[in-house]
Coordinates of C-alpha atoms and ligand atoms in Angstrom, one line a residue:
M84 CA 55.5 -23.5 30.8
K85 CA 53.3 -20.6 29.8
L86 CA 49.6 -21.1 30.5
A87 CA 46.3 -19.4 29.8
V88 CA 43.5 -20.2 32.1
I89 CA 40.1 -19.3 30.5
G90 CA 37.5 -18.6 33.1
T91 CA 38.4 -17.2 36.5
G92 CA 35.6 -18.8 38.6
Y93 CA 36.4 -21.1 41.5
V94 CA 38.2 -23.7 39.3
G95 CA 40.0 -21.2 37.0
I96 CA 41.5 -19.0 39.6
I97 CA 42.5 -21.8 41.9
T98 CA 44.0 -23.8 39.0
A99 CA 46.0 -20.7 37.9
A100 CA 47.2 -20.1 41.5
G101 CA 48.3 -23.8 41.8
F102 CA 50.3 -23.8 38.6
A103 CA 51.8 -20.3 39.3
E104 CA 53.0 -21.6 42.7
K105 CA 54.8 -24.4 40.8
G106 CA 56.7 -21.8 38.7
H107 CA 54.6 -21.7 35.5
K108 CA 53.8 -18.3 34.1
V109 CA 49.9 -18.2 34.1
T110 CA 47.6 -15.6 32.6
C111 CA 44.0 -15.7 33.8
V112 CA 41.3 -14.8 31.2
D113 CA 37.7 -13.9 31.8
I114 CA 34.9 -12.1 29.9
L115 CA 34.0 -10.1 33.0
P116 CA 36.3 -7.2 33.3
E117 CA 35.5 -6.7 37.1
K118 CA 37.1 -10.1 37.9
I119 CA 40.2 -9.3 35.9
E120 CA 40.5 -5.9 37.5
S121 CA 40.2 -7.5 40.9
I122 CA 42.9 -10.0 40.2
K123 CA 45.2 -7.3 38.9
K124 CA 44.7 -5.5 42.2
K125 CA 45.8 -8.9 43.9
K126 CA 42.3 -9.3 45.3
S127 CA 40.4 -12.5 44.7
P128 CA 37.0 -12.0 42.9
L129 CA 35.5 -14.8 45.1
Y130 CA 36.1 -16.0 48.6
E131 CA 38.4 -18.9 49.1
A132 CA 40.6 -19.2 52.2
G133 CA 44.2 -18.3 51.5
L134 CA 43.7 -17.2 48.0
D135 CA 44.2 -13.4 48.6
K136 CA 47.6 -14.3 50.1
V137 CA 48.7 -16.3 47.0
L138 CA 47.5 -13.4 44.7
K139 CA 49.4 -10.9 46.8
K140 CA 52.6 -13.0 46.4
L141 CA 52.3 -14.0 42.7
V142 CA 50.3 -11.4 40.7
G143 CA 52.7 -9.4 38.5
K144 CA 55.4 -12.1 39.0
K145 CA 53.9 -15.4 37.9
L146 CA 50.3 -14.7 37.7
F147 CA 48.7 -12.2 35.2
A148 CA 45.1 -11.4 34.2
T149 CA 43.5 -10.1 31.0
T150 CA 40.2 -10.0 29.2
N151 CA 42.1 -10.5 25.9
L152 CA 41.8 -14.1 25.3
A153 CA 43.5 -14.1 21.9
E154 CA 46.7 -12.5 23.3
A155 CA 46.8 -14.8 26.3
V156 CA 46.4 -17.9 24.1
K157 CA 48.9 -16.7 21.6
D158 CA 51.5 -16.2 24.3
A159 CA 50.8 -19.5 26.0
D160 CA 51.9 -23.2 25.4
V161 CA 48.9 -24.6 27.0
S162 CA 45.2 -23.2 27.4
F163 CA 43.0 -24.6 30.2
I164 CA 39.2 -24.3 29.6
C165 CA 37.7 -23.6 33.0
V166 CA 34.4 -21.9 32.1
G167 CA 31.1 -22.9 33.8
T168 CA 28.9 -25.8 32.5
P169 CA 25.6 -25.0 34.2
S170 CA 22.3 -26.9 34.0
A171 CA 19.8 -26.1 31.2
P172 CA 16.2 -25.9 32.4
D173 CA 15.7 -29.6 31.8
G174 CA 18.7 -30.5 33.8
S175 CA 20.9 -31.4 30.8
I176 CA 24.3 -29.7 30.6
D177 CA 24.4 -26.2 29.0
L178 CA 27.5 -25.9 26.8
K179 CA 27.1 -22.4 25.7
Y180 CA 30.3 -21.1 27.6
I181 CA 32.3 -24.1 26.5
K182 CA 31.3 -23.5 22.9
S183 CA 32.1 -19.8 22.8
A184 CA 35.4 -20.3 24.7
S185 CA 36.4 -23.0 22.3
A186 CA 35.6 -20.9 19.3
A187 CA 37.6 -18.0 20.7
I188 CA 40.6 -20.2 21.4
G189 CA 40.3 -21.7 17.9
Q190 CA 40.3 -18.2 16.4
A191 CA 43.4 -17.3 18.4
L192 CA 45.1 -20.6 17.1
S193 CA 44.4 -19.8 13.5
S194 CA 47.3 -17.3 13.3
K195 CA 49.6 -19.1 15.8
K196 CA 52.7 -20.9 14.4
K197 CA 53.8 -22.7 17.6
F198 CA 52.2 -26.1 18.7
H199 CA 49.5 -25.3 21.4
T200 CA 47.7 -27.7 23.7
V201 CA 44.1 -27.1 24.8
I202 CA 43.1 -28.9 28.0
V203 CA 39.4 -29.0 29.2
K204 CA 39.1 -28.7 32.9
S205 CA 35.4 -27.9 33.1
T206 CA 33.1 -30.9 33.9
V207 CA 31.6 -32.0 30.6
I208 CA 29.4 -35.0 29.6
P209 CA 31.3 -38.0 28.1
G210 CA 32.2 -37.4 24.5
T211 CA 32.0 -33.6 24.7
T212 CA 35.8 -32.9 24.2
D213 CA 36.0 -35.1 21.1
S214 CA 32.6 -34.5 19.5
I215 CA 31.9 -30.9 20.4
I216 CA 35.0 -29.0 21.4
L217 CA 37.4 -30.6 18.9
P218 CA 35.3 -29.7 15.8
I219 CA 34.8 -26.1 17.1
L220 CA 38.6 -25.8 17.6
E221 CA 39.4 -27.2 14.2
K222 CA 36.8 -25.1 12.3
A223 CA 37.8 -21.8 14.0
S224 CA 41.6 -22.4 13.6
G225 CA 41.6 -24.2 10.3
K226 CA 44.0 -26.7 11.9
K227 CA 43.9 -30.4 12.7
A228 CA 43.7 -31.8 16.2
G229 CA 46.6 -34.1 17.2
R230 CA 48.8 -32.8 14.5
D231 CA 48.7 -29.0 14.7
F232 CA 47.4 -28.7 18.2
G233 CA 46.9 -31.0 21.2
L234 CA 43.6 -31.6 23.0
G235 CA 43.1 -33.2 26.4
M236 CA 40.7 -33.5 29.3
N237 CA 41.9 -33.1 32.8
P238 CA 39.0 -33.0 35.3
E239 CA 39.1 -31.0 38.5
F240 CA 38.3 -32.5 41.9
L241 CA 38.9 -29.4 44.3
K242 CA 36.4 -28.8 47.0
E243 CA 35.4 -25.2 47.7
G244 CA 36.5 -24.2 51.2
T245 CA 39.8 -26.3 50.9
A246 CA 40.4 -25.6 47.2
L247 CA 44.0 -24.4 47.5
A248 CA 45.1 -27.3 49.7
D249 CA 43.2 -29.7 47.2
V250 CA 45.3 -28.4 44.2
R251 CA 48.5 -28.4 46.0
K252 CA 48.0 -32.0 47.1
P253 CA 45.5 -33.7 45.0
D254 CA 44.2 -37.2 45.8
R255 CA 44.9 -38.2 42.2
I256 CA 45.4 -36.5 38.8
I257 CA 43.5 -37.8 35.7
L258 CA 45.3 -37.2 32.5
G259 CA 42.9 -37.5 29.7
A260 CA 44.6 -37.3 26.2
G261 CA 43.7 -38.5 22.7
D262 CA 47.2 -38.4 21.5
Q263 CA 50.7 -39.0 22.9
K264 CA 51.9 -35.4 22.5
T265 CA 49.1 -34.1 24.6
L266 CA 49.8 -36.8 27.2
K267 CA 53.4 -35.7 27.3
V268 CA 52.4 -32.1 27.9
L269 CA 50.1 -33.1 30.7
K270 CA 52.7 -35.2 32.3
A271 CA 55.2 -32.3 32.1
L272 CA 52.6 -29.9 33.6
Y273 CA 52.0 -32.1 36.6
S274 CA 55.5 -33.4 37.0
K275 CA 56.0 -31.4 40.3
F276 CA 52.7 -32.6 41.8
K277 CA 53.1 -35.7 43.9
A278 CA 49.8 -37.8 43.4
P279 CA 48.8 -41.0 41.7
K280 CA 48.3 -40.2 38.0
L281 CA 46.1 -42.0 35.7
A282 CA 46.4 -41.7 32.0
V283 CA 43.2 -42.4 30.1
D284 CA 41.4 -41.2 26.9
T285 CA 39.3 -38.0 27.1
R286 CA 35.9 -39.7 27.3
T287 CA 37.1 -41.8 30.2
A288 CA 38.5 -38.7 32.0
E289 CA 35.2 -36.9 31.5
T290 CA 33.3 -40.0 32.8
I291 CA 35.5 -40.4 35.9
K292 CA 34.5 -36.9 37.1
Y293 CA 30.7 -37.6 36.8
A294 CA 31.0 -41.1 38.4
N295 CA 33.1 -39.5 41.3
N296 CA 30.4 -36.8 42.0
A297 CA 27.5 -39.1 41.4
F298 CA 28.9 -41.6 44.0
L299 CA 29.4 -38.9 46.6
A300 CA 26.0 -37.4 46.1
T301 CA 24.6 -41.0 46.3
K302 CA 26.3 -41.4 49.7
I303 CA 24.7 -38.2 51.0
S304 CA 21.3 -39.2 49.8
F305 CA 21.7 -42.6 51.2
I306 CA 22.5 -41.3 54.8
N307 CA 19.5 -38.8 54.4
E308 CA 17.2 -41.5 53.5
M309 CA 18.4 -43.6 56.4
A310 CA 17.9 -40.4 58.6
N311 CA 14.3 -40.1 57.5
I312 CA 13.8 -43.8 58.3
C313 CA 15.6 -43.4 61.7
E314 CA 13.1 -40.7 62.7
K315 CA 10.4 -43.2 62.3
F316 CA 12.3 -45.8 64.4
N317 CA 13.3 -43.2 67.0
V318 CA 16.9 -43.9 66.4
D319 CA 19.7 -41.3 66.0
I320 CA 21.2 -41.2 62.5
Y321 CA 24.4 -39.7 63.8
E322 CA 25.1 -42.8 65.9
I323 CA 24.2 -45.0 63.0
A324 CA 26.6 -43.0 60.8
K325 CA 29.3 -43.4 63.4
G326 CA 28.6 -47.1 63.6
I327 CA 28.8 -47.8 59.8
G328 CA 31.5 -45.3 59.2
L329 CA 33.9 -47.5 61.2
D330 CA 33.5 -50.1 58.5
E331 CA 36.7 -49.2 56.4
R332 CA 34.7 -50.2 53.2
I333 CA 32.2 -47.4 54.0
S334 CA 34.4 -44.7 55.7
P335 CA 33.0 -41.9 57.9
R336 CA 33.1 -39.2 55.3
F337 CA 30.0 -38.0 53.5
L338 CA 27.8 -39.5 56.1
A339 CA 26.5 -36.2 57.6
A340 CA 22.7 -36.4 57.5
G341 CA 20.7 -33.2 57.1
A342 CA 19.5 -30.5 54.9
G343 CA 21.1 -32.2 51.7
F344 CA 23.7 -31.4 49.3
G345 CA 24.0 -28.2 47.2
G346 CA 26.7 -26.3 45.5
S347 CA 27.9 -25.8 42.0
C348 CA 28.7 -29.4 41.3
F349 CA 26.8 -32.3 42.8
P350 CA 23.2 -31.1 41.9
K351 CA 24.1 -30.0 38.4
D352 CA 26.4 -32.9 37.6
V353 CA 24.0 -35.6 38.8
K354 CA 21.2 -34.0 36.9
A355 CA 23.4 -33.7 33.7
L356 CA 24.6 -37.3 34.0
A357 CA 21.0 -38.5 34.5
A358 CA 19.7 -36.4 31.5
A359 CA 22.6 -37.6 29.2
S360 CA 21.9 -41.2 30.3
R361 CA 18.2 -40.8 29.6
A362 CA 19.1 -39.3 26.2
A363 CA 21.1 -42.5 25.5
S364 CA 18.1 -44.5 26.4
Y365 CA 19.1 -45.7 29.8
E366 CA 16.8 -44.6 32.7
P367 CA 19.1 -43.9 35.7
T368 CA 16.9 -45.1 38.5
L369 CA 19.4 -44.7 41.3
L370 CA 20.5 -41.2 40.1
N371 CA 16.9 -40.1 39.9
A372 CA 16.3 -41.4 43.5
V373 CA 19.5 -39.5 44.7
L374 CA 18.0 -36.2 43.3
E375 CA 14.5 -36.9 44.6
V376 CA 15.8 -37.5 48.2
N377 CA 18.0 -34.4 48.0
A378 CA 15.2 -32.1 46.8
S379 CA 13.0 -32.9 49.8
Q380 CA 15.6 -32.6 52.5
P381 CA 15.7 -28.8 52.9
L382 CA 11.9 -28.7 53.0
R383 CA 11.9 -31.3 55.9
M384 CA 13.6 -28.5 58.0
V385 CA 10.7 -26.2 57.2
E386 CA 8.2 -28.9 58.0
L387 CA 9.9 -29.6 61.3
A388 CA 9.7 -25.9 62.2
R389 CA 6.1 -25.8 61.2
S390 CA 5.3 -28.8 63.4
L391 CA 7.0 -27.2 66.3
L392 CA 5.5 -23.6 65.8
G393 CA 2.1 -24.7 64.7
E394 CA 2.0 -22.0 62.0
L395 CA 4.7 -20.1 60.2
R396 CA 2.6 -17.1 59.2
G397 CA 4.0 -14.0 60.9
K398 CA 6.6 -15.9 62.8
T399 CA 10.2 -14.6 62.8
I400 CA 12.6 -17.3 61.6
A401 CA 16.4 -17.0 62.0
V402 CA 18.3 -18.8 59.2
L403 CA 21.9 -19.4 60.3
G404 CA 24.2 -20.0 57.3
L405 CA 23.4 -19.4 53.7
A406 CA 26.4 -20.7 51.7
F407 CA 26.0 -24.3 50.5
K408 CA 28.8 -25.3 53.0
P409 CA 31.2 -23.5 55.3
E410 CA 34.2 -21.6 54.1
T411 CA 32.8 -20.4 50.8
D412 CA 30.6 -17.6 49.6
D413 CA 29.0 -19.9 46.9
I414 CA 25.2 -20.2 47.1
R415 CA 24.5 -22.1 43.9
E416 CA 21.9 -24.7 44.7
A417 CA 22.2 -24.0 48.3
P418 CA 19.6 -25.6 50.7
S419 CA 19.2 -22.1 52.3
L420 CA 17.6 -20.7 49.1
I421 CA 14.9 -23.5 49.0
I422 CA 14.4 -23.0 52.8
I423 CA 14.0 -19.2 52.6
E424 CA 11.7 -19.4 49.6
S425 CA 9.5 -21.8 51.3
L426 CA 9.5 -19.6 54.6
L427 CA 8.6 -16.5 52.6
R428 CA 5.9 -18.3 50.8
A429 CA 4.4 -19.2 54.2
S430 CA 4.5 -15.5 55.2
A431 CA 7.2 -15.9 57.8
N432 CA 9.6 -13.0 58.5
V433 CA 13.1 -14.2 57.7
R434 CA 16.4 -13.0 59.2
A435 CA 19.6 -14.5 57.9
Y436 CA 23.3 -14.6 58.8
D437 CA 26.3 -15.7 56.9
P438 CA 29.9 -14.5 57.3
K439 CA 30.6 -14.6 53.5
A440 CA 27.6 -15.3 51.4
T441 CA 25.2 -12.5 52.4
A442 CA 25.9 -10.3 49.3
N443 CA 25.1 -13.2 47.0
V444 CA 21.9 -14.1 48.8
K445 CA 20.9 -10.4 48.5
T446 CA 20.9 -10.8 44.7
V447 CA 18.3 -13.4 45.0
F448 CA 16.0 -12.2 47.8
G449 CA 16.7 -8.5 48.0
N450 CA 15.1 -6.8 50.9
M451 CA 12.5 -9.7 51.4
V452 CA 15.0 -10.9 54.0
Q453 CA 16.6 -9.1 56.9
Y454 CA 20.4 -9.7 56.8
C455 CA 22.3 -9.6 60.1
K456 CA 25.9 -9.0 60.7
K457 CA 26.2 -11.2 63.7
P458 CA 24.5 -14.6 64.4
E459 CA 23.3 -13.2 67.8
D460 CA 21.4 -10.4 66.0
T461 CA 19.5 -13.0 63.9
L462 CA 18.4 -14.7 67.1
K463 CA 17.1 -11.6 68.9
G464 CA 13.3 -12.0 69.4
S465 CA 13.0 -14.8 66.8
D466 CA 10.5 -17.7 67.2
C467 CA 12.7 -20.5 65.7
A468 CA 16.3 -20.9 64.5
L469 CA 17.2 -23.0 61.5
I470 CA 20.9 -24.0 61.3
V471 CA 21.5 -24.6 57.6
T472 CA 25.3 -24.2 57.3
E473 CA 27.7 -25.2 60.0
W474 CA 30.0 -22.2 60.0
K475 CA 32.3 -22.0 63.0
Q476 CA 30.7 -18.7 63.9
V477 CA 27.4 -20.6 64.3
K478 CA 28.9 -23.5 66.1
A479 CA 30.6 -21.1 68.5
L480 CA 27.2 -19.7 69.7
K481 CA 26.6 -20.4 73.4
L482 CA 23.6 -22.6 73.9
N483 CA 22.3 -20.3 76.6
S484 CA 22.4 -17.4 74.2
F485 CA 19.6 -19.1 72.1
K486 CA 17.5 -19.2 75.4
K487 CA 18.4 -15.6 76.3
L488 CA 17.8 -14.0 72.9
M489 CA 15.0 -15.8 71.3
A490 CA 11.3 -15.2 71.9
S491 CA 11.0 -19.1 72.0
P492 CA 14.1 -21.3 72.0
I493 CA 13.2 -23.7 69.2
I494 CA 16.0 -24.8 67.0
V495 CA 15.9 -27.0 63.9
D496 CA 19.4 -28.1 63.1
G497 CA 20.1 -29.4 59.6
R498 CA 23.8 -30.0 60.4
R499 CA 24.0 -31.3 64.0
A500 CA 26.0 -28.3 65.1
F501 CA 25.4 -29.0 68.8
D502 CA 25.1 -31.9 71.1
P503 CA 21.4 -32.7 71.6
I504 CA 21.7 -33.7 75.2
K505 CA 23.5 -30.4 76.2
A506 CA 21.0 -28.5 74.1
K507 CA 18.1 -30.1 76.0
K508 CA 19.9 -29.4 79.4
A509 CA 20.2 -25.7 78.3
G510 CA 16.4 -25.6 78.0
L511 CA 16.2 -25.6 74.2
I512 CA 13.7 -27.3 72.1
Y513 CA 16.3 -28.8 69.7
R514 CA 15.4 -31.0 66.8
G515 CA 17.0 -32.2 63.6
I516 CA 16.5 -34.4 60.6
G517 CA 16.9 -38.0 61.6
W518 CA 17.3 -38.1 65.3
R519 CA 15.1 -39.0 68.2
N520 CA 14.1 -36.5 71.0
K521 CA 16.8 -37.1 73.5
Ligands
NAD647 P1 32.1 -20.3 37.6 O1 30.8 -20.1 37.0 O2 32.4 -19.9 39.1 O3 33.2 -19.6 36.7 C1 33.3 -19.6 35.3 C2 33.9 -18.4 34.8 O4 34.1 -18.5 33.3 C3 33.2 -17.1 35.1 O5 34.0 -16.2 35.7 C4 32.8 -16.6 33.6 O6 32.7 -15.2 33.5 C5 34.0 -17.2 32.8 N1 33.7 -17.4 31.3 C6 32.6 -17.8 30.7 N2 32.7 -17.8 29.4 C7 34.0 -17.4 29.2 C8 34.8 -17.2 28.0 N3 34.3 -17.4 26.8 N4 36.1 -16.6 28.2 C9 36.5 -16.4 29.4 N5 35.8 -16.6 30.5 C10 34.6 -17.0 30.4 O7 32.5 -21.9 37.4 P2 33.3 -22.8 38.4 O8 32.6 -23.1 39.6 O9 34.8 -22.3 38.4 O10 33.3 -24.2 37.5 C11 33.9 -24.2 36.2 C12 33.8 -25.7 35.7 O11 34.6 -26.5 36.7 C13 32.4 -26.3 35.7 O12 32.4 -27.1 34.6 C14 32.3 -26.9 37.0 O13 31.4 -28.0 37.0 C15 33.7 -27.5 37.2 N6 34.1 -27.8 38.7 C16 33.7 -26.9 39.6 C17 34.2 -27.1 40.9 C18 33.7 -26.2 42.0 O14 33.9 -26.6 43.2 N7 33.2 -24.9 41.6 C19 34.9 -28.2 41.2 C20 35.3 -29.1 40.2 C21 34.9 -28.9 38.9

């Protein structure tokens, strides 16, 4: 089939690559010419492991890129909407990109004779596909959904850092369709993907995505709350997580206590679901608590540093890891940003290291932070190191290099990158959220 993928962010470009690998002809569309130029040059506009290799192989053969949405849609059988759905200042979903992309697709469909199917992949609040996107498409195209064009909702579950593997081998595929013709198109599109497939209506598909992210975020806030309680009881949360993770009803995943969750999805999706539920007159007590616990976790690291250093003013603090998790350059809602802001406000000198996300963080803090090329350079002469992202380059640091390089070997670890007993043996003052002083 011929596909147009609208929006070439993390979801769009990976979706495009995944379908192109299965033999479909895919055209990536974006409003930012620099992203399109980069794809045309077979270079990914963002960092995701293995993506450049796929682009090298498929661009010009199965994968194309353009800023001309109308041409791409006219040439395609199916359009995927993969634009961003950020948070509005009050936490509710901001649909401006969804609305403008839908209007542009609708306009392109107005002069198209062949049946076309539009699939929403962006994460949108229940009801958005049918009550917002559908009327925009109908108005702009002058056509009728279900009769003249198809409309479906197919949420994406990829994880940045392992995104290519996730789209190649998904846990499940949710096929949200309001009509049989659209469902047939979705089934054909995914026929070569081996995964459990669940056919539902669009509203259910939209809600599955939010329930999924809300559950995982809840699991993280739960273990963080337990970590905060464990500190009071002088018990190690990592041993607790190991113990409860062996219960197969719980599973060991998403039980890493520390600086909290960030990224482009969990914070904004939980906030959007909470806001939508509030607007529908249900106060989401649990979701509110999930967000509240998460908001305080990064600051707990700063507090721990302050309690060990006495005072942060004038101290040099090494921040190891900036991306919201390893193997991505994404810093959206990253705990590192909250931590750095708080350190700067306390008049500390901040040095930072990240193998991929430094350029993105520079756009936020500019030269208020000293950026280092190697983790060791960050440590030289510093008074305290905060481990915020567990990159392999950080975990590979030798424990004695902290002792050798730092002015005082105080480490606050938000990700349990090292064994606390070994750290103590190496002469480090090594603390983290939710564990006792071993
Ligand atoms: P992103 O912000 O990285 O990318 C969105 C892209 O869309 C940008 O390149 C932007 O320029 C482009 N765009 C905006 N309006 C456009 C238009 N009218 N025409 C063409 N391009 C346009 O977003 P993302 O992280 O890829 O997320 C996209 C959606 O997928 C969101 O709803 C997100 O919640 C969801 N999602 C994200 C992830 C993830 O890990 N990033 C995972 C699952 C679902």
